[in-house]
Coordinates of C-alpha atoms in Angstrom, one line a residue:
M16 CA 0.1 0.1 -0.1
G17 CA 3.1 2.6 0.5
N18 CA 2.0 3.5 3.8
T19 CA 4.3 4.6 6.7
I20 CA 3.0 4.1 10.0
V21 CA 3.5 6.2 13.4
M22 CA 1.2 4.5 16.0
K23 CA 0.7 5.8 19.6
T24 CA 0.2 3.4 22.2
A25 CA -2.7 3.9 25.6
E26 CA -0.5 5.3 28.3
Q27 CA -1.7 2.4 30.4
T28 CA -0.6 -0.4 28.4
P29 CA 2.8 0.8 25.7
L30 CA 4.8 -2.8 26.5
T31 CA 2.5 -4.7 23.7
A32 CA 3.4 -2.4 21.4
N33 CA 6.7 -2.0 22.2
H34 CA 7.3 -5.6 22.0
I35 CA 6.3 -5.3 18.0
A36 CA 8.8 -2.4 17.4
A37 CA 11.3 -5.0 18.7
L38 CA 9.6 -7.8 16.3
V39 CA 9.7 -4.8 13.2
K40 CA 13.2 -4.5 13.4
E41 CA 13.6 -8.2 13.2
V42 CA 12.2 -9.1 10.5
G43 CA 14.3 -6.1 8.7
F44 CA 11.4 -3.7 7.6
P45 CA 13.4 -0.3 6.5
P46 CA 13.9 2.0 9.2
G47 CA 11.1 4.6 9.2
V48 CA 8.6 2.6 8.2
V49 CA 6.9 1.5 11.6
N50 CA 7.0 4.1 14.1
I51 CA 6.1 3.4 17.8
L52 CA 5.7 6.1 20.4
S53 CA 4.6 6.3 23.7
G54 CA 2.6 9.2 25.2
Y55 CA -0.7 10.5 26.7
G56 CA -3.4 11.3 24.4
P57 CA -4.2 15.2 24.6
T58 CA -0.1 15.5 23.1
A59 CA 1.0 12.5 21.4
G60 CA -2.4 12.2 20.5
G61 CA -3.5 15.4 19.9
A62 CA -0.4 16.3 18.1
I63 CA -1.3 12.8 15.1
A64 CA -4.5 13.6 15.0
T65 CA -4.2 17.9 14.4
H66 CA -1.1 16.9 12.2
D67 CA -1.2 18.5 8.7
G68 CA 1.5 16.0 7.3
V69 CA -1.0 13.2 8.6
D70 CA -3.5 12.0 5.4
K71 CA -5.1 8.8 7.8
V72 CA -5.8 8.6 11.4
A73 CA -7.5 5.5 13.5
F74 CA -8.4 5.5 16.6
T75 CA -9.4 2.3 18.7
G76 CA -10.9 3.3 21.9
S77 CA -13.9 5.4 23.9
T78 CA -16.7 7.2 22.0
E79 CA -15.8 10.0 23.8
I80 CA -12.5 10.2 22.9
G81 CA -13.4 8.9 19.3
Q82 CA -15.3 12.2 18.7
L83 CA -12.5 14.3 19.8
I84 CA -10.3 13.0 17.5
H85 CA -12.6 13.1 14.7
T86 CA -13.1 17.4 15.1
M87 CA -9.5 17.5 15.7
A88 CA -8.3 15.6 12.2
A89 CA -10.8 18.6 10.4
G90 CA -8.1 20.3 9.8
N91 CA -6.5 19.2 6.8
L92 CA -10.2 16.8 6.0
K93 CA -7.5 14.1 6.9
R94 CA -9.9 10.8 6.7
V95 CA -11.1 8.7 9.7
T96 CA -11.9 5.2 10.9
L97 CA -12.6 4.7 14.5
E98 CA -13.5 1.7 16.4
L99 CA -15.1 2.8 19.6
G100 CA -17.3 1.4 22.5
G101 CA -20.1 -1.0 22.4
K102 CA -23.1 -1.9 24.8
S103 CA -24.0 -5.3 22.4
P104 CA -26.9 -7.3 23.1
N105 CA -27.0 -10.7 23.8
V106 CA -29.8 -12.6 22.2
V107 CA -30.6 -16.1 24.1
F108 CA -34.1 -17.9 23.1
G109 CA -35.7 -20.4 25.1
D110 CA -34.9 -23.0 22.2
C111 CA -31.0 -23.1 22.5
D112 CA -28.2 -24.9 23.4
F113 CA -28.8 -24.6 26.6
D114 CA -25.4 -25.4 28.4
Y115 CA -23.6 -24.2 25.3
A116 CA -25.6 -20.5 25.5
V117 CA -24.8 -20.4 29.0
E118 CA -21.3 -21.1 28.2
K119 CA -21.0 -18.5 25.5
S120 CA -22.3 -16.0 27.2
H121 CA -20.1 -16.1 30.0
F122 CA -17.0 -16.0 27.5
A123 CA -18.7 -13.0 25.6
L124 CA -19.3 -11.1 28.8
F125 CA -15.8 -11.8 30.9
F126 CA -13.4 -12.5 28.1
N127 CA -10.1 -10.3 28.8
Q128 CA -11.8 -9.0 32.0
G129 CA -14.7 -7.9 30.5
Q130 CA -12.2 -5.2 29.0
C131 CA -13.1 -5.6 25.7
C132 CA -14.9 -3.2 23.2
C133 CA -17.4 -5.8 21.4
A134 CA -18.3 -7.8 25.0
G135 CA -22.0 -9.4 25.0
S136 CA -22.9 -6.7 27.9
R137 CA -26.3 -6.3 27.6
L138 CA -27.8 -10.3 28.0
Y139 CA -31.4 -10.8 26.9
V140 CA -32.7 -14.5 27.7
E141 CA -36.3 -14.8 27.0
E142 CA -38.6 -15.3 30.0
S143 CA -39.2 -19.4 29.9
I144 CA -35.7 -20.0 30.7
Y145 CA -34.7 -17.4 33.1
D146 CA -34.5 -17.9 36.4
R147 CA -32.8 -21.1 35.2
F148 CA -30.0 -19.4 32.8
V149 CA -29.5 -16.7 35.5
E150 CA -28.9 -19.3 38.2
A151 CA -26.5 -21.1 36.0
S152 CA -24.6 -17.6 34.9
V153 CA -24.2 -17.5 38.2
E154 CA -22.9 -20.8 39.1
R155 CA -20.4 -20.5 36.3
A156 CA -19.5 -16.9 37.6
K157 CA -18.6 -18.2 40.6
K158 CA -16.3 -20.6 39.4
R159 CA -14.2 -18.2 37.3
K160 CA -10.8 -18.3 38.7
V161 CA -8.9 -15.0 39.2
G162 CA -5.6 -13.9 39.7
D163 CA -1.9 -13.7 38.0
P164 CA -2.5 -14.0 34.2
F165 CA 0.6 -16.1 34.0
E166 CA -0.4 -19.1 36.0
L167 CA -1.7 -21.2 34.8
G168 CA -6.0 -22.0 34.9
V169 CA -6.1 -18.5 35.8
E170 CA -9.2 -17.1 33.5
Q171 CA -9.5 -13.3 34.7
G172 CA -6.6 -11.3 35.7
P173 CA -6.3 -7.5 36.6
Q174 CA -8.0 -4.4 35.3
V175 CA -6.4 -1.9 33.6
S176 CA -5.9 0.6 36.1
Q177 CA -7.4 1.3 39.5
E178 CA -9.6 4.0 37.5
Q179 CA -11.4 1.7 35.9
V180 CA -11.7 -0.8 39.0
D181 CA -13.4 2.6 40.6
K182 CA -15.7 3.6 37.7
I183 CA -16.9 -0.4 37.6
T184 CA -17.4 0.1 41.3
E185 CA -19.3 2.9 41.0
L186 CA -21.3 1.5 38.1
C187 CA -22.4 -1.4 40.5
K188 CA -23.4 1.1 43.3
S189 CA -25.6 2.7 40.7
G190 CA -26.8 -0.9 39.3
T191 CA -28.1 -2.1 43.3
K192 CA -29.7 1.5 43.9
E193 CA -31.7 1.3 40.8
G194 CA -33.2 -2.1 42.0
A195 CA -31.3 -4.4 40.7
K196 CA -30.1 -7.7 41.6
L197 CA -26.7 -8.3 42.7
A198 CA -26.3 -12.3 42.5
L199 CA -22.8 -12.3 42.6
G200 CA -19.8 -9.8 43.2
G201 CA -20.1 -6.4 42.9
A202 CA -16.8 -5.3 44.7
Q203 CA -12.9 -5.2 44.4
L204 CA -11.2 -8.3 44.7
G205 CA -8.2 -8.4 47.4
D206 CA -5.9 -5.7 48.7
E207 CA -3.3 -5.6 46.2
G208 CA -3.7 -5.2 42.0
Y209 CA -6.6 -4.2 40.1
F210 CA -9.1 -6.9 40.5
F211 CA -12.7 -7.0 40.7
Q212 CA -14.9 -10.0 41.2
P213 CA -16.8 -11.7 38.6
T214 CA -20.3 -9.8 39.0
V215 CA -23.9 -11.0 37.9
F216 CA -26.8 -8.7 37.9
A217 CA -30.4 -9.8 37.6
D218 CA -33.5 -8.2 37.3
V219 CA -32.2 -5.3 35.1
K220 CA -34.1 -3.2 33.5
D221 CA -32.9 -1.3 29.8
D222 CA -33.4 2.1 31.6
M223 CA -30.5 1.4 34.1
R224 CA -27.2 3.0 33.7
I225 CA -25.5 -0.5 34.2
A226 CA -27.6 -1.5 30.7
N227 CA -26.8 1.3 28.8
E228 CA -23.3 2.2 29.7
E229 CA -20.2 0.6 28.6
I230 CA -18.9 -1.0 31.9
F231 CA -15.6 -2.5 30.5
G232 CA -15.4 -4.9 33.3
P233 CA -16.6 -8.0 34.6
V234 CA -20.2 -7.3 35.3
M235 CA -22.6 -9.3 33.5
Q236 CA -26.3 -7.7 33.1
I237 CA -29.2 -10.2 32.6
M238 CA -33.0 -9.0 31.4
K239 CA -35.9 -10.9 30.5
F240 CA -37.8 -11.0 27.2
K241 CA -41.3 -12.4 25.5
D242 CA -40.9 -12.5 22.3
I243 CA -38.5 -11.7 19.2
D244 CA -40.3 -8.4 18.0
E245 CA -39.8 -6.7 21.6
V246 CA -35.6 -8.0 21.8
I247 CA -34.8 -6.6 18.6
A248 CA -36.5 -3.4 19.4
R249 CA -34.9 -3.4 23.1
G250 CA -31.6 -4.3 21.2
N251 CA -31.7 -1.5 18.9
K252 CA -32.4 0.9 21.8
N253 CA -29.2 2.1 22.5
M254 CA -26.8 4.7 21.0
Y255 CA -24.1 1.6 20.4
G256 CA -24.0 -0.8 17.6
L257 CA -20.7 -2.6 17.7
A258 CA -21.7 -6.2 17.7
A259 CA -24.3 -8.3 18.5
S260 CA -25.6 -12.4 19.1
V261 CA -28.2 -14.5 19.0
F262 CA -28.5 -18.0 20.2
T263 CA -31.4 -20.4 18.9
T264 CA -31.9 -23.6 17.0
N265 CA -34.3 -22.0 14.9
L266 CA -32.4 -20.7 11.9
E267 CA -35.2 -18.7 10.5
K268 CA -35.1 -16.8 13.8
A269 CA -31.4 -16.3 14.0
I270 CA -31.4 -14.7 10.2
K271 CA -34.4 -12.0 11.5
V272 CA -32.4 -11.2 14.6
A273 CA -29.4 -11.0 12.5
H274 CA -30.8 -8.9 9.7
E275 CA -33.2 -6.1 12.0
L276 CA -30.6 -5.5 14.7
R277 CA -28.1 -2.2 13.5
A278 CA -24.6 -3.9 14.2
G279 CA -21.7 -4.2 12.8
T280 CA -21.0 -7.9 13.4
V281 CA -23.7 -10.6 14.4
Y282 CA -22.7 -13.6 16.1
V283 CA -25.2 -16.4 15.4
N284 CA -24.5 -19.0 18.4
A285 CA -21.1 -18.1 18.4
Y286 CA -19.3 -15.0 20.1
D287 CA -15.8 -13.3 19.7
V288 CA -15.1 -15.1 15.8
F289 CA -12.8 -13.4 13.9
D290 CA -11.2 -13.6 10.5
P291 CA -8.5 -11.3 9.3
A292 CA -11.0 -11.6 5.7
A293 CA -14.1 -10.4 7.7
P294 CA -14.7 -6.4 7.9
F295 CA -15.5 -5.1 11.8
G296 CA -16.3 -1.7 12.8
G297 CA -19.7 -0.3 14.5
F298 CA -22.9 1.1 13.2
K299 CA -24.1 4.8 15.1
M300 CA -21.8 5.6 18.4
S301 CA -19.7 3.2 17.8
G302 CA -17.2 4.1 14.9
C303 CA -17.1 4.4 10.9
G304 CA -14.8 2.5 8.8
R305 CA -13.7 -0.8 8.8
E306 CA -11.1 -2.7 10.3
L307 CA -9.7 -6.2 8.3
G308 CA -10.6 -7.4 5.5
E309 CA -10.8 -5.6 2.1
F310 CA -12.6 -2.7 3.2
G311 CA -10.0 -2.1 5.5
L312 CA -7.5 -1.9 3.6
E313 CA -9.3 0.8 1.4
Q314 CA -9.3 3.0 4.0
Y315 CA -5.6 3.2 3.5
T316 CA -5.6 3.7 -0.4
E317 CA -6.4 7.1 -2.8
K318 CA -8.8 6.6 -5.8
K319 CA -7.0 8.5 -8.7
T320 CA -8.5 8.8 -12.0
V321 CA -6.1 9.8 -15.2
I322 CA -7.5 10.1 -18.6
I323 CA -4.8 10.6 -21.6
K324 CA -5.8 11.8 -25.1
T325 CA -4.0 10.0 -27.7
Q326 CA -3.4 10.4 -31.2
Q327 CA -5.7 8.2 -33.4
K328 CA -4.0 6.2 -35.9
N329 CA -5.8 4.8 -38.6
S330 CA -5.7 1.0 -39.2

């Protein structure tokens, strides 16, 4: 594609990208093709977003910061792609493979300590299996091993910072205050490190903060629904649209939900399955543009038309 790269890492997590820099050097990229720098968002990130020598900027992070970058990039009308926040609906019908749906819904929410933009964080369960599903989800979360992620068998490591732990704690308190049933967890775990208890809320209503705001932590919210049209309407009643999922053995039902939910990626009887050829990105306030696949490559190209007048020759 002919593009050089300046990659600015999040100030909380620079080490992985630093390792990538070592690998870039090891495989023999020419100097200056891949440039990795650490720094704070308002300074280093702001410099990239506003610089007239930058033709394209991509950002992965919160919707609030994405909006700032979109505005800052307007100076030279640079192209912008944004992969932002989410509050993805995970719809579980009564005809699902029950044990499989419980396990996959657990993974959809708790993967990476819940620090996943496309986490299945609005769990809608059909009323015919709701109580049983809540009970099974609580039992599964109780078995989740929290600790040093380098130790064998540990499923959940720490959150990224104390600031994030405090945000999760505050949102959990709001859930209890607004009437949700705290079935498990809800607090920081231990006296050392940024660990948080695996948490499950039941009897959650759509207007509660925990049902609307991106928590970005190991907090499952389980809501009840009656029929397919209701759950589709509720699933779309949110400012985000990054991902969604549906668990059912009825293909016609799955196709209807997948078609009508406004989300960039919809999983059917699966979650967090990615392919380098499949474009990934969001609707609504979850971003603009796409990563991966042919669509992702197009974000880094320009179209040029060249028209040449040539002398006509007699045949």
